[in-house]
């Protein structure tokens, strides 16, 4: 069979995947708990936004199977996959739709969270850019969107279990060590996505985090000097 193991998922893609899973779980816990944990919920949301921006950049600059141009296909590829005619490595055409949907929902969730409020003590770092009414609408959508994200994550887990026990194809271990066993010589290991590409994607992500945390907003006015405000 000439079976061999080749690199499919590069290290930045794998780190993104598992860090995103941990941060999304933490965001669910802190958001549903509320209270004093809302400060951490906001920080986690900004970190998730940074990860998502990194993944978008890495989808252009990264290695073969991490690039959107490799796994995002048209309807014809999805139909071929459903009919069992698709052959390839990395994300299948159907899985690509799930990836795009999850990235889109998480991007909306993290961006909308920057302008939300809880009418008590929490305000997103970009709250002042919108009106109170707009912030309230975004807050409502932010709360409703968690169930769409949860449903898509549950579907993702079910797909992994389906592949593992029905198709006998383990999708988890390759996302840990990066390699997948293939037969034949047609399959090629991932290439590209070197150090310069990684640093560029990381710089873009850090810039997005800085902006999301209010880096472009004017600084708040200084507090009045002591004694300038009457105590009565």
mmCIF file with all atom_site columns, C-alpha atoms in Angstrom:
data_model
loop_
_atom_site.group_PDB
_atom_site.id
_atom_site.type_symbol
_atom_site.label_atom_id
_atom_site.label_alt_id
_atom_site.label_comp_id
_atom_site.label_asym_id
_atom_site.label_entity_id
_atom_site.label_seq_id
_atom_site.pdbx_PDB_ins_code
_atom_site.Cartn_x
_atom_site.Cartn_y
_atom_site.Cartn_z
_atom_site.occupancy
_atom_site.B_iso_or_equiv
_atom_site.pdbx_formal_charge
_atom_site.auth_seq_id
_atom_site.auth_comp_id
_atom_site.auth_asym_id
_atom_site.auth_atom_id
_atom_site.pdbx_PDB_model_num
ATOM 1   C CA . UNK A 1 1   ? 0.000   0.000  0.000  1.00 0.00 ? 1   UNK A CA 1
ATOM 2   C CA . UNK A 1 2   ? 3.061   2.296  0.356  1.00 0.00 ? 2   UNK A CA 1
ATOM 3   C CA . UNK A 1 3   ? 1.482   3.995  3.373  1.00 0.00 ? 3   UNK A CA 1
ATOM 4   C CA . UNK A 1 4   ? 3.289   6.940  4.927  1.00 0.00 ? 4   UNK A CA 1
ATOM 5   C CA . UNK A 1 5   ? 2.646   9.822  7.307  1.00 0.00 ? 5   UNK A CA 1
ATOM 6   C CA . UNK A 1 6   ? 2.725   13.361 5.919  1.00 0.00 ? 6   UNK A CA 1
ATOM 7   C CA . UNK A 1 7   ? 2.279   16.770 7.501  1.00 0.00 ? 7   UNK A CA 1
ATOM 8   C CA . UNK A 1 8   ? -1.231  18.137 7.047  1.00 0.00 ? 8   UNK A CA 1
ATOM 9   C CA . UNK A 1 9   ? -1.802  20.662 9.827  1.00 0.00 ? 9   UNK A CA 1
ATOM 10  C CA . UNK A 1 10  ? 1.030   23.073 10.633 1.00 0.00 ? 10  UNK A CA 1
ATOM 11  C CA . UNK A 1 11  ? 1.780   24.095 14.213 1.00 0.00 ? 11  UNK A CA 1
ATOM 12  C CA . UNK A 1 12  ? 0.086   27.546 14.072 1.00 0.00 ? 12  UNK A CA 1
ATOM 13  C CA . UNK A 1 13  ? -3.140  25.952 12.786 1.00 0.00 ? 13  UNK A CA 1
ATOM 14  C CA . UNK A 1 14  ? -3.089  23.355 15.548 1.00 0.00 ? 14  UNK A CA 1
ATOM 15  C CA . UNK A 1 15  ? -2.381  25.937 18.248 1.00 0.00 ? 15  UNK A CA 1
ATOM 16  C CA . UNK A 1 16  ? -5.185  28.124 16.904 1.00 0.00 ? 16  UNK A CA 1
ATOM 17  C CA . UNK A 1 17  ? -7.635  25.206 16.995 1.00 0.00 ? 17  UNK A CA 1
ATOM 18  C CA . UNK A 1 18  ? -6.995  24.182 20.601 1.00 0.00 ? 18  UNK A CA 1
ATOM 19  C CA . UNK A 1 19  ? -6.593  27.711 21.979 1.00 0.00 ? 19  UNK A CA 1
ATOM 20  C CA . UNK A 1 20  ? -9.875  28.690 20.341 1.00 0.00 ? 20  UNK A CA 1
ATOM 21  C CA . UNK A 1 21  ? -11.616 25.667 21.866 1.00 0.00 ? 21  UNK A CA 1
ATOM 22  C CA . UNK A 1 22  ? -10.335 26.576 25.355 1.00 0.00 ? 22  UNK A CA 1
ATOM 23  C CA . UNK A 1 23  ? -11.185 30.265 25.049 1.00 0.00 ? 23  UNK A CA 1
ATOM 24  C CA . UNK A 1 24  ? -14.673 29.640 23.671 1.00 0.00 ? 24  UNK A CA 1
ATOM 25  C CA . UNK A 1 25  ? -15.385 27.275 26.570 1.00 0.00 ? 25  UNK A CA 1
ATOM 26  C CA . UNK A 1 26  ? -14.116 29.922 29.000 1.00 0.00 ? 26  UNK A CA 1
ATOM 27  C CA . UNK A 1 27  ? -16.252 32.578 27.288 1.00 0.00 ? 27  UNK A CA 1
ATOM 28  C CA . UNK A 1 28  ? -19.365 30.415 27.678 1.00 0.00 ? 28  UNK A CA 1
ATOM 29  C CA . UNK A 1 29  ? -18.679 29.858 31.390 1.00 0.00 ? 29  UNK A CA 1
ATOM 30  C CA . UNK A 1 30  ? -17.865 33.469 32.256 1.00 0.00 ? 30  UNK A CA 1
ATOM 31  C CA . UNK A 1 31  ? -20.658 34.897 30.115 1.00 0.00 ? 31  UNK A CA 1
ATOM 32  C CA . UNK A 1 32  ? -23.371 32.642 31.527 1.00 0.00 ? 32  UNK A CA 1
ATOM 33  C CA . UNK A 1 33  ? -22.092 33.165 35.071 1.00 0.00 ? 33  UNK A CA 1
ATOM 34  C CA . UNK A 1 34  ? -21.929 36.944 34.717 1.00 0.00 ? 34  UNK A CA 1
ATOM 35  C CA . UNK A 1 35  ? -21.248 39.144 37.727 1.00 0.00 ? 35  UNK A CA 1
ATOM 36  C CA . UNK A 1 36  ? -17.608 39.840 38.466 1.00 0.00 ? 36  UNK A CA 1
ATOM 37  C CA . UNK A 1 37  ? -16.581 37.350 35.770 1.00 0.00 ? 37  UNK A CA 1
ATOM 38  C CA . UNK A 1 38  ? -17.778 39.761 33.080 1.00 0.00 ? 38  UNK A CA 1
ATOM 39  C CA . UNK A 1 39  ? -14.413 41.521 33.218 1.00 0.00 ? 39  UNK A CA 1
ATOM 40  C CA . UNK A 1 40  ? -12.730 38.240 32.290 1.00 0.00 ? 40  UNK A CA 1
ATOM 41  C CA . UNK A 1 41  ? -15.454 37.537 29.736 1.00 0.00 ? 41  UNK A CA 1
ATOM 42  C CA . UNK A 1 42  ? -14.532 40.761 27.967 1.00 0.00 ? 42  UNK A CA 1
ATOM 43  C CA . UNK A 1 43  ? -10.825 39.937 28.009 1.00 0.00 ? 43  UNK A CA 1
ATOM 44  C CA . UNK A 1 44  ? -11.464 36.456 26.688 1.00 0.00 ? 44  UNK A CA 1
ATOM 45  C CA . UNK A 1 45  ? -13.632 37.901 23.910 1.00 0.00 ? 45  UNK A CA 1
ATOM 46  C CA . UNK A 1 46  ? -10.813 40.189 22.778 1.00 0.00 ? 46  UNK A CA 1
ATOM 47  C CA . UNK A 1 47  ? -8.387  37.254 22.840 1.00 0.00 ? 47  UNK A CA 1
ATOM 48  C CA . UNK A 1 48  ? -10.815 35.233 20.697 1.00 0.00 ? 48  UNK A CA 1
ATOM 49  C CA . UNK A 1 49  ? -11.027 38.110 18.228 1.00 0.00 ? 49  UNK A CA 1
ATOM 50  C CA . UNK A 1 50  ? -7.238  38.159 18.010 1.00 0.00 ? 50  UNK A CA 1
ATOM 51  C CA . UNK A 1 51  ? -7.184  34.418 17.313 1.00 0.00 ? 51  UNK A CA 1
ATOM 52  C CA . UNK A 1 52  ? -9.836  34.751 14.620 1.00 0.00 ? 52  UNK A CA 1
ATOM 53  C CA . UNK A 1 53  ? -7.981  37.576 12.880 1.00 0.00 ? 53  UNK A CA 1
ATOM 54  C CA . UNK A 1 54  ? -4.816  35.475 13.030 1.00 0.00 ? 54  UNK A CA 1
ATOM 55  C CA . UNK A 1 55  ? -6.680  32.576 11.406 1.00 0.00 ? 55  UNK A CA 1
ATOM 56  C CA . UNK A 1 56  ? -8.019  34.803 8.649  1.00 0.00 ? 56  UNK A CA 1
ATOM 57  C CA . UNK A 1 57  ? -4.504  36.024 7.922  1.00 0.00 ? 57  UNK A CA 1
ATOM 58  C CA . UNK A 1 58  ? -3.114  32.501 8.184  1.00 0.00 ? 58  UNK A CA 1
ATOM 59  C CA . UNK A 1 59  ? -5.761  31.357 5.722  1.00 0.00 ? 59  UNK A CA 1
ATOM 60  C CA . UNK A 1 60  ? -3.892  33.442 3.155  1.00 0.00 ? 60  UNK A CA 1
ATOM 61  C CA . UNK A 1 61  ? -0.311  33.256 4.415  1.00 0.00 ? 61  UNK A CA 1
ATOM 62  C CA . UNK A 1 62  ? -0.239  29.794 5.966  1.00 0.00 ? 62  UNK A CA 1
ATOM 63  C CA . UNK A 1 63  ? 0.727   26.377 4.675  1.00 0.00 ? 63  UNK A CA 1
ATOM 64  C CA . UNK A 1 64  ? -1.114  24.376 2.020  1.00 0.00 ? 64  UNK A CA 1
ATOM 65  C CA . UNK A 1 65  ? -4.031  22.836 3.891  1.00 0.00 ? 65  UNK A CA 1
ATOM 66  C CA . UNK A 1 66  ? -4.609  25.859 6.129  1.00 0.00 ? 66  UNK A CA 1
ATOM 67  C CA . UNK A 1 67  ? -5.256  28.184 3.179  1.00 0.00 ? 67  UNK A CA 1
ATOM 68  C CA . UNK A 1 68  ? -8.830  29.068 2.339  1.00 0.00 ? 68  UNK A CA 1
ATOM 69  C CA . UNK A 1 69  ? -7.937  28.826 -1.329 1.00 0.00 ? 69  UNK A CA 1
ATOM 70  C CA . UNK A 1 70  ? -7.218  25.137 -0.821 1.00 0.00 ? 70  UNK A CA 1
ATOM 71  C CA . UNK A 1 71  ? -10.327 23.948 1.006  1.00 0.00 ? 71  UNK A CA 1
ATOM 72  C CA . UNK A 1 72  ? -13.066 26.502 0.235  1.00 0.00 ? 72  UNK A CA 1
ATOM 73  C CA . UNK A 1 73  ? -14.730 25.193 -2.910 1.00 0.00 ? 73  UNK A CA 1
ATOM 74  C CA . UNK A 1 74  ? -17.903 25.802 -4.880 1.00 0.00 ? 74  UNK A CA 1
ATOM 75  C CA . UNK A 1 75  ? -21.211 23.899 -4.813 1.00 0.00 ? 75  UNK A CA 1
ATOM 76  C CA . UNK A 1 76  ? -19.921 21.358 -7.332 1.00 0.00 ? 76  UNK A CA 1
ATOM 77  C CA . UNK A 1 77  ? -17.258 20.147 -4.913 1.00 0.00 ? 77  UNK A CA 1
ATOM 78  C CA . UNK A 1 78  ? -19.844 19.812 -2.133 1.00 0.00 ? 78  UNK A CA 1
ATOM 79  C CA . UNK A 1 79  ? -22.085 17.734 -4.413 1.00 0.00 ? 79  UNK A CA 1
ATOM 80  C CA . UNK A 1 80  ? -19.135 15.531 -5.404 1.00 0.00 ? 80  UNK A CA 1
ATOM 81  C CA . UNK A 1 81  ? -18.330 15.010 -1.737 1.00 0.00 ? 81  UNK A CA 1
ATOM 82  C CA . UNK A 1 82  ? -21.923 14.044 -0.888 1.00 0.00 ? 82  UNK A CA 1
ATOM 83  C CA . UNK A 1 83  ? -21.903 11.562 -3.783 1.00 0.00 ? 83  UNK A CA 1
ATOM 84  C CA . UNK A 1 84  ? -18.634 10.055 -2.598 1.00 0.00 ? 84  UNK A CA 1
ATOM 85  C CA . UNK A 1 85  ? -16.580 11.306 -5.516 1.00 0.00 ? 85  UNK A CA 1
ATOM 86  C CA . UNK A 1 86  ? -14.352 13.744 -3.601 1.00 0.00 ? 86  UNK A CA 1
ATOM 87  C CA . UNK A 1 87  ? -10.775 12.767 -2.860 1.00 0.00 ? 87  UNK A CA 1
ATOM 88  C CA . UNK A 1 88  ? -8.487  15.048 -0.943 1.00 0.00 ? 88  UNK A CA 1
ATOM 89  C CA . UNK A 1 89  ? -6.739  15.932 2.293  1.00 0.00 ? 89  UNK A CA 1
ATOM 90  C CA . UNK A 1 90  ? -7.517  18.548 4.887  1.00 0.00 ? 90  UNK A CA 1
ATOM 91  C CA . UNK A 1 91  ? -11.000 19.958 5.253  1.00 0.00 ? 91  UNK A CA 1
ATOM 92  C CA . UNK A 1 92  ? -13.613 18.374 3.010  1.00 0.00 ? 92  UNK A CA 1
ATOM 93  C CA . UNK A 1 93  ? -15.851 20.723 0.953  1.00 0.00 ? 93  UNK A CA 1
ATOM 94  C CA . UNK A 1 94  ? -18.689 20.178 3.443  1.00 0.00 ? 94  UNK A CA 1
ATOM 95  C CA . UNK A 1 95  ? -16.421 20.725 6.452  1.00 0.00 ? 95  UNK A CA 1
ATOM 96  C CA . UNK A 1 96  ? -15.222 23.943 4.808  1.00 0.00 ? 96  UNK A CA 1
ATOM 97  C CA . UNK A 1 97  ? -18.760 25.323 5.020  1.00 0.00 ? 97  UNK A CA 1
ATOM 98  C CA . UNK A 1 98  ? -18.850 24.472 8.719  1.00 0.00 ? 98  UNK A CA 1
ATOM 99  C CA . UNK A 1 99  ? -15.479 26.178 9.258  1.00 0.00 ? 99  UNK A CA 1
ATOM 100 C CA . UNK A 1 100 ? -16.653 29.351 7.510  1.00 0.00 ? 100 UNK A CA 1
ATOM 101 C CA . UNK A 1 101 ? -19.938 29.365 9.418  1.00 0.00 ? 101 UNK A CA 1
ATOM 102 C CA . UNK A 1 102 ? -18.220 28.958 12.785 1.00 0.00 ? 102 UNK A CA 1
ATOM 103 C CA . UNK A 1 103 ? -15.623 31.630 11.986 1.00 0.00 ? 103 UNK A CA 1
ATOM 104 C CA . UNK A 1 104 ? -18.390 33.990 10.894 1.00 0.00 ? 104 UNK A CA 1
ATOM 105 C CA . UNK A 1 105 ? -20.494 33.432 14.018 1.00 0.00 ? 105 UNK A CA 1
ATOM 106 C CA . UNK A 1 106 ? -17.498 33.817 16.311 1.00 0.00 ? 106 UNK A CA 1
ATOM 107 C CA . UNK A 1 107 ? -16.395 36.982 14.517 1.00 0.00 ? 107 UNK A CA 1
ATOM 108 C CA . UNK A 1 108 ? -19.848 38.494 14.950 1.00 0.00 ? 108 UNK A CA 1
ATOM 109 C CA . UNK A 1 109 ? -19.881 37.416 18.590 1.00 0.00 ? 109 UNK A CA 1
ATOM 110 C CA . UNK A 1 110 ? -16.504 38.912 19.404 1.00 0.00 ? 110 UNK A CA 1
ATOM 111 C CA . UNK A 1 111 ? -17.056 42.147 17.453 1.00 0.00 ? 111 UNK A CA 1
ATOM 112 C CA . UNK A 1 112 ? -20.555 42.718 18.818 1.00 0.00 ? 112 UNK A CA 1
ATOM 113 C CA . UNK A 1 113 ? -19.249 42.093 22.328 1.00 0.00 ? 113 UNK A CA 1
ATOM 114 C CA . UNK A 1 114 ? -16.985 45.118 22.001 1.00 0.00 ? 114 UNK A CA 1
ATOM 115 C CA . UNK A 1 115 ? -20.070 47.363 22.046 1.00 0.00 ? 115 UNK A CA 1
ATOM 116 C CA . UNK A 1 116 ? -22.343 45.524 24.492 1.00 0.00 ? 116 UNK A CA 1
ATOM 117 C CA . UNK A 1 117 ? -23.441 46.467 28.002 1.00 0.00 ? 117 UNK A CA 1
ATOM 118 C CA . UNK A 1 118 ? -25.191 44.781 30.904 1.00 0.00 ? 118 UNK A CA 1
ATOM 119 C CA . UNK A 1 119 ? -26.946 47.913 32.248 1.00 0.00 ? 119 UNK A CA 1
ATOM 120 C CA . UNK A 1 120 ? -25.033 47.468 35.506 1.00 0.00 ? 120 UNK A CA 1
ATOM 121 C CA . UNK A 1 121 ? -21.271 47.635 35.455 1.00 0.00 ? 121 UNK A CA 1
ATOM 122 C CA . UNK A 1 122 ? -19.978 46.150 32.188 1.00 0.00 ? 122 UNK A CA 1
ATOM 123 C CA . UNK A 1 123 ? -19.437 48.019 28.948 1.00 0.00 ? 123 UNK A CA 1
ATOM 124 C CA . UNK A 1 124 ? -17.460 46.808 25.962 1.00 0.00 ? 124 UNK A CA 1
ATOM 125 C CA . UNK A 1 125 ? -14.287 48.745 25.144 1.00 0.00 ? 125 UNK A CA 1
ATOM 126 C CA . UNK A 1 126 ? -15.907 50.269 22.025 1.00 0.00 ? 126 UNK A CA 1
ATOM 127 C CA . UNK A 1 127 ? -19.251 51.017 23.677 1.00 0.00 ? 127 UNK A CA 1
ATOM 128 C CA . UNK A 1 128 ? -18.851 54.770 23.168 1.00 0.00 ? 128 UNK A CA 1
ATOM 129 C CA . UNK A 1 129 ? -18.737 54.357 19.381 1.00 0.00 ? 129 UNK A CA 1
ATOM 130 C CA . UNK A 1 130 ? -22.463 53.512 19.197 1.00 0.00 ? 130 UNK A CA 1
ATOM 131 C CA . UNK A 1 131 ? -25.665 54.796 20.709 1.00 0.00 ? 131 UNK A CA 1
ATOM 132 C CA . UNK A 1 132 ? -27.233 53.181 23.770 1.00 0.00 ? 132 UNK A CA 1
ATOM 133 C CA . UNK A 1 133 ? -30.040 51.800 21.598 1.00 0.00 ? 133 UNK A CA 1
ATOM 134 C CA . UNK A 1 134 ? -27.577 50.214 19.177 1.00 0.00 ? 134 UNK A CA 1
ATOM 135 C CA . UNK A 1 135 ? -25.597 48.780 22.083 1.00 0.00 ? 135 UNK A CA 1
ATOM 136 C CA . UNK A 1 136 ? -28.769 47.255 23.511 1.00 0.00 ? 136 UNK A CA 1
ATOM 137 C CA . UNK A 1 137 ? -29.630 45.642 20.150 1.00 0.00 ? 137 UNK A CA 1
ATOM 138 C CA . UNK A 1 138 ? -26.119 44.251 19.814 1.00 0.00 ? 138 UNK A CA 1
ATOM 139 C CA . UNK A 1 139 ? -26.298 42.956 23.382 1.00 0.00 ? 139 UNK A CA 1
ATOM 140 C CA . UNK A 1 140 ? -29.492 41.072 22.563 1.00 0.00 ? 140 UNK A CA 1
ATOM 141 C CA . UNK A 1 141 ? -28.008 39.574 19.399 1.00 0.00 ? 141 UNK A CA 1
ATOM 142 C CA . UNK A 1 142 ? -24.823 38.729 21.312 1.00 0.00 ? 142 UNK A CA 1
ATOM 143 C CA . UNK A 1 143 ? -26.842 36.710 23.827 1.00 0.00 ? 143 UNK A CA 1
ATOM 144 C CA . UNK A 1 144 ? -28.911 34.924 21.184 1.00 0.00 ? 144 UNK A CA 1
ATOM 145 C CA . UNK A 1 145 ? -25.901 34.066 19.037 1.00 0.00 ? 145 UNK A CA 1
ATOM 146 C CA . UNK A 1 146 ? -24.382 31.852 21.744 1.00 0.00 ? 146 UNK A CA 1
ATOM 147 C CA . UNK A 1 147 ? -26.985 29.187 20.975 1.00 0.00 ? 147 UNK A CA 1
ATOM 148 C CA . UNK A 1 148 ? -26.095 29.176 17.279 1.00 0.00 ? 148 UNK A CA 1
ATOM 149 C CA . UNK A 1 149 ? -22.428 28.829 18.199 1.00 0.00 ? 149 UNK A CA 1
ATOM 150 C CA . UNK A 1 150 ? -23.231 26.054 20.667 1.00 0.00 ? 150 UNK A CA 1
ATOM 151 C CA . UNK A 1 151 ? -25.285 24.202 18.055 1.00 0.00 ? 151 UNK A CA 1
ATOM 152 C CA . UNK A 1 152 ? -22.529 24.437 15.464 1.00 0.00 ? 152 UNK A CA 1
ATOM 153 C CA . UNK A 1 153 ? -19.940 23.213 17.969 1.00 0.00 ? 153 UNK A CA 1
ATOM 154 C CA . UNK A 1 154 ? -22.183 20.256 18.836 1.00 0.00 ? 154 UNK A CA 1
ATOM 155 C CA . UNK A 1 155 ? -22.501 19.477 15.125 1.00 0.00 ? 155 UNK A CA 1
ATOM 156 C CA . UNK A 1 156 ? -18.712 19.676 14.810 1.00 0.00 ? 156 UNK A CA 1
ATOM 157 C CA . UNK A 1 157 ? -18.246 17.170 17.635 1.00 0.00 ? 157 UNK A CA 1
ATOM 158 C CA . UNK A 1 158 ? -20.858 14.828 16.127 1.00 0.00 ? 158 UNK A CA 1
ATOM 159 C CA . UNK A 1 159 ? -19.049 14.946 12.778 1.00 0.00 ? 159 UNK A CA 1
ATOM 160 C CA . UNK A 1 160 ? -15.776 14.005 14.489 1.00 0.00 ? 160 UNK A CA 1
ATOM 161 C CA . UNK A 1 161 ? -17.458 11.039 16.190 1.00 0.00 ? 161 UNK A CA 1
ATOM 162 C CA . UNK A 1 162 ? -19.119 9.999  12.924 1.00 0.00 ? 162 UNK A CA 1
ATOM 163 C CA . UNK A 1 163 ? -15.800 9.978  11.077 1.00 0.00 ? 163 UNK A CA 1
ATOM 164 C CA . UNK A 1 164 ? -14.099 8.136  13.945 1.00 0.00 ? 164 UNK A CA 1
ATOM 165 C CA . UNK A 1 165 ? -16.598 5.299  14.371 1.00 0.00 ? 165 UNK A CA 1
ATOM 166 C CA . UNK A 1 166 ? -18.239 5.043  10.924 1.00 0.00 ? 166 UNK A CA 1
ATOM 167 C CA . UNK A 1 167 ? -15.470 5.979  8.493  1.00 0.00 ? 167 UNK A CA 1
ATOM 168 C CA . UNK A 1 168 ? -12.682 4.823  10.856 1.00 0.00 ? 168 UNK A CA 1
ATOM 169 C CA . UNK A 1 169 ? -10.927 8.129  10.222 1.00 0.00 ? 169 UNK A CA 1
ATOM 170 C CA . UNK A 1 170 ? -9.446  9.805  13.297 1.00 0.00 ? 170 UNK A CA 1
ATOM 171 C CA . UNK A 1 171 ? -9.609  13.581 12.900 1.00 0.00 ? 171 UNK A CA 1
ATOM 172 C CA . UNK A 1 172 ? -8.426  14.430 16.409 1.00 0.00 ? 172 UNK A CA 1
ATOM 173 C CA . UNK A 1 173 ? -4.883  13.039 16.477 1.00 0.00 ? 173 UNK A CA 1
ATOM 174 C CA . UNK A 1 174 ? -3.796  14.787 13.238 1.00 0.00 ? 174 UNK A CA 1
ATOM 175 C CA . UNK A 1 175 ? -4.914  18.062 14.842 1.00 0.00 ? 175 UNK A CA 1
ATOM 176 C CA . UNK A 1 176 ? -2.577  17.240 17.753 1.00 0.00 ? 176 UNK A CA 1
ATOM 177 C CA . UNK A 1 177 ? 0.579   16.053 16.026 1.00 0.00 ? 177 UNK A CA 1
ATOM 178 C CA . UNK A 1 178 ? -0.189  17.417 12.556 1.00 0.00 ? 178 UNK A CA 1
ATOM 179 C CA . UNK A 1 179 ? 0.409   14.242 10.551 1.00 0.00 ? 179 UNK A CA 1
ATOM 180 C CA . UNK A 1 180 ? -1.921  11.886 8.727  1.00 0.00 ? 180 UNK A CA 1
ATOM 181 C CA . UNK A 1 181 ? -1.230  8.465  7.237  1.00 0.00 ? 181 UNK A CA 1
ATOM 182 C CA . UNK A 1 182 ? -1.907  8.279  3.508  1.00 0.00 ? 182 UNK A CA 1
ATOM 183 C CA . UNK A 1 183 ? -1.345  5.704  0.801  1.00 0.00 ? 183 UNK A CA 1
ATOM 184 C CA . UNK A 1 184 ? 0.170   6.282  -2.607 1.00 0.00 ? 184 UNK A CA 1
ATOM 185 C CA . UNK A 1 185 ? 2.478   9.013  -3.768 1.00 0.00 ? 185 UNK A CA 1
ATOM 186 C CA . UNK A 1 186 ? -0.059  11.572 -5.017 1.00 0.00 ? 186 UNK A CA 1
ATOM 187 C CA . UNK A 1 187 ? -0.658  13.100 -1.577 1.00 0.00 ? 187 UNK A CA 1
ATOM 188 C CA . UNK A 1 188 ? 1.782   15.883 -0.810 1.00 0.00 ? 188 UNK A CA 1
ATOM 189 C CA . UNK A 1 189 ? 2.743   17.283 2.623  1.00 0.00 ? 189 UNK A CA 1
ATOM 190 C CA . UNK A 1 190 ? 1.895   20.838 3.530  1.00 0.00 ? 190 UNK A CA 1
ATOM 191 C CA . UNK A 1 191 ? 4.323   23.486 2.362  1.00 0.00 ? 191 UNK A CA 1
ATOM 192 C CA . UNK A 1 192 ? 4.650   27.217 2.948  1.00 0.00 ? 192 UNK A CA 1
ATOM 193 C CA . UNK A 1 193 ? 3.654   29.199 6.000  1.00 0.00 ? 193 UNK A CA 1
ATOM 194 C CA . UNK A 1 194 ? 7.161   29.867 7.261  1.00 0.00 ? 194 UNK A CA 1
ATOM 195 C CA . UNK A 1 195 ? 8.411   32.092 10.045 1.00 0.00 ? 195 UNK A CA 1
ATOM 196 C CA . UNK A 1 196 ? 7.923   35.382 8.177  1.00 0.00 ? 196 UNK A CA 1
ATOM 197 C CA . UNK A 1 197 ? 4.338   34.444 7.307  1.00 0.00 ? 197 UNK A CA 1
ATOM 198 C CA . UNK A 1 198 ? 3.683   33.531 10.943 1.00 0.00 ? 198 UNK A CA 1
ATOM 199 C CA . UNK A 1 199 ? 5.129   36.821 12.221 1.00 0.00 ? 199 UNK A CA 1
ATOM 200 C CA . UNK A 1 200 ? 3.059   38.785 9.693  1.00 0.00 ? 200 UNK A CA 1
ATOM 201 C CA . UNK A 1 201 ? -0.163  37.023 10.724 1.00 0.00 ? 201 UNK A CA 1
ATOM 202 C CA . UNK A 1 202 ? 0.729   37.528 14.393 1.00 0.00 ? 202 UNK A CA 1
ATOM 203 C CA . UNK A 1 203 ? 1.347   41.240 13.842 1.00 0.00 ? 203 UNK A CA 1
ATOM 204 C CA . UNK A 1 204 ? -2.041  41.598 12.153 1.00 0.00 ? 204 UNK A CA 1
ATOM 205 C CA . UNK A 1 205 ? -3.691  39.805 15.073 1.00 0.00 ? 205 UNK A CA 1
ATOM 206 C CA . UNK A 1 206 ? -1.981  42.027 17.670 1.00 0.00 ? 206 UNK A CA 1
ATOM 207 C CA . UNK A 1 207 ? -3.038  45.129 15.736 1.00 0.00 ? 207 UNK A CA 1
ATOM 208 C CA . UNK A 1 208 ? -6.645  43.903 15.758 1.00 0.00 ? 208 UNK A CA 1
ATOM 209 C CA . UNK A 1 209 ? -6.498  43.289 19.528 1.00 0.00 ? 209 UNK A CA 1
ATOM 210 C CA . UNK A 1 210 ? -5.068  46.777 20.111 1.00 0.00 ? 210 UNK A CA 1
ATOM 211 C CA . UNK A 1 211 ? -7.840  48.371 18.060 1.00 0.00 ? 211 UNK A CA 1
ATOM 212 C CA . UNK A 1 212 ? -10.538 46.214 19.693 1.00 0.00 ? 212 UNK A CA 1
ATOM 213 C CA . UNK A 1 213 ? -9.326  47.248 23.133 1.00 0.00 ? 213 UNK A CA 1
ATOM 214 C CA . UNK A 1 214 ? -9.847  50.906 22.235 1.00 0.00 ? 214 UNK A CA 1
ATOM 215 C CA . UNK A 1 215 ? -6.363  51.698 21.000 1.00 0.00 ? 215 UNK A CA 1
ATOM 216 C CA . UNK A 1 216 ? -7.651  54.223 18.457 1.00 0.00 ? 216 UNK A CA 1
ATOM 217 C CA . UNK A 1 217 ? -10.037 55.968 20.842 1.00 0.00 ? 217 UNK A CA 1
ATOM 218 C CA . UNK A 1 218 ? -8.983  59.282 22.389 1.00 0.00 ? 218 UNK A CA 1
ATOM 219 C CA . UNK A 1 219 ? -7.784  58.937 25.984 1.00 0.00 ? 219 UNK A CA 1
ATOM 220 C CA . UNK A 1 220 ? -10.324 59.761 28.684 1.00 0.00 ? 220 UNK A CA 1
ATOM 221 C CA . UNK A 1 221 ? -10.134 63.246 30.185 1.00 0.00 ? 221 UNK A CA 1
ATOM 222 C CA . UNK A 1 222 ? -7.904  63.521 33.249 1.00 0.00 ? 222 UNK A CA 1
ATOM 223 C CA . UNK A 1 223 ? -9.653  63.551 36.625 1.00 0.00 ? 223 UNK A CA 1
ATOM 224 C CA . UNK A 1 224 ? -10.213 66.968 38.179 1.00 0.00 ? 224 UNK A CA 1
ATOM 225 C CA . UNK A 1 225 ? -7.494  68.114 40.614 1.00 0.00 ? 225 UNK A CA 1
ATOM 226 C CA . UNK A 1 226 ? -8.147  67.469 44.295 1.00 0.00 ? 226 UNK A CA 1
ATOM 227 C CA . UNK A 1 227 ? -10.245 70.140 45.948 1.00 0.00 ? 227 UNK A CA 1
ATOM 228 C CA . UNK A 1 228 ? -11.735 71.464 42.684 1.00 0.00 ? 228 UNK A CA 1
ATOM 229 C CA . UNK A 1 229 ? -15.074 69.741 43.253 1.00 0.00 ? 229 UNK A CA 1
ATOM 230 C CA . UNK A 1 230 ? -17.189 70.858 46.237 1.00 0.00 ? 230 UNK A CA 1
ATOM 231 C CA . UNK A 1 231 ? -17.801 68.155 48.798 1.00 0.00 ? 231 UNK A CA 1
ATOM 232 C CA . UNK A 1 232 ? -21.376 69.290 49.432 1.00 0.00 ? 232 UNK A CA 1
#
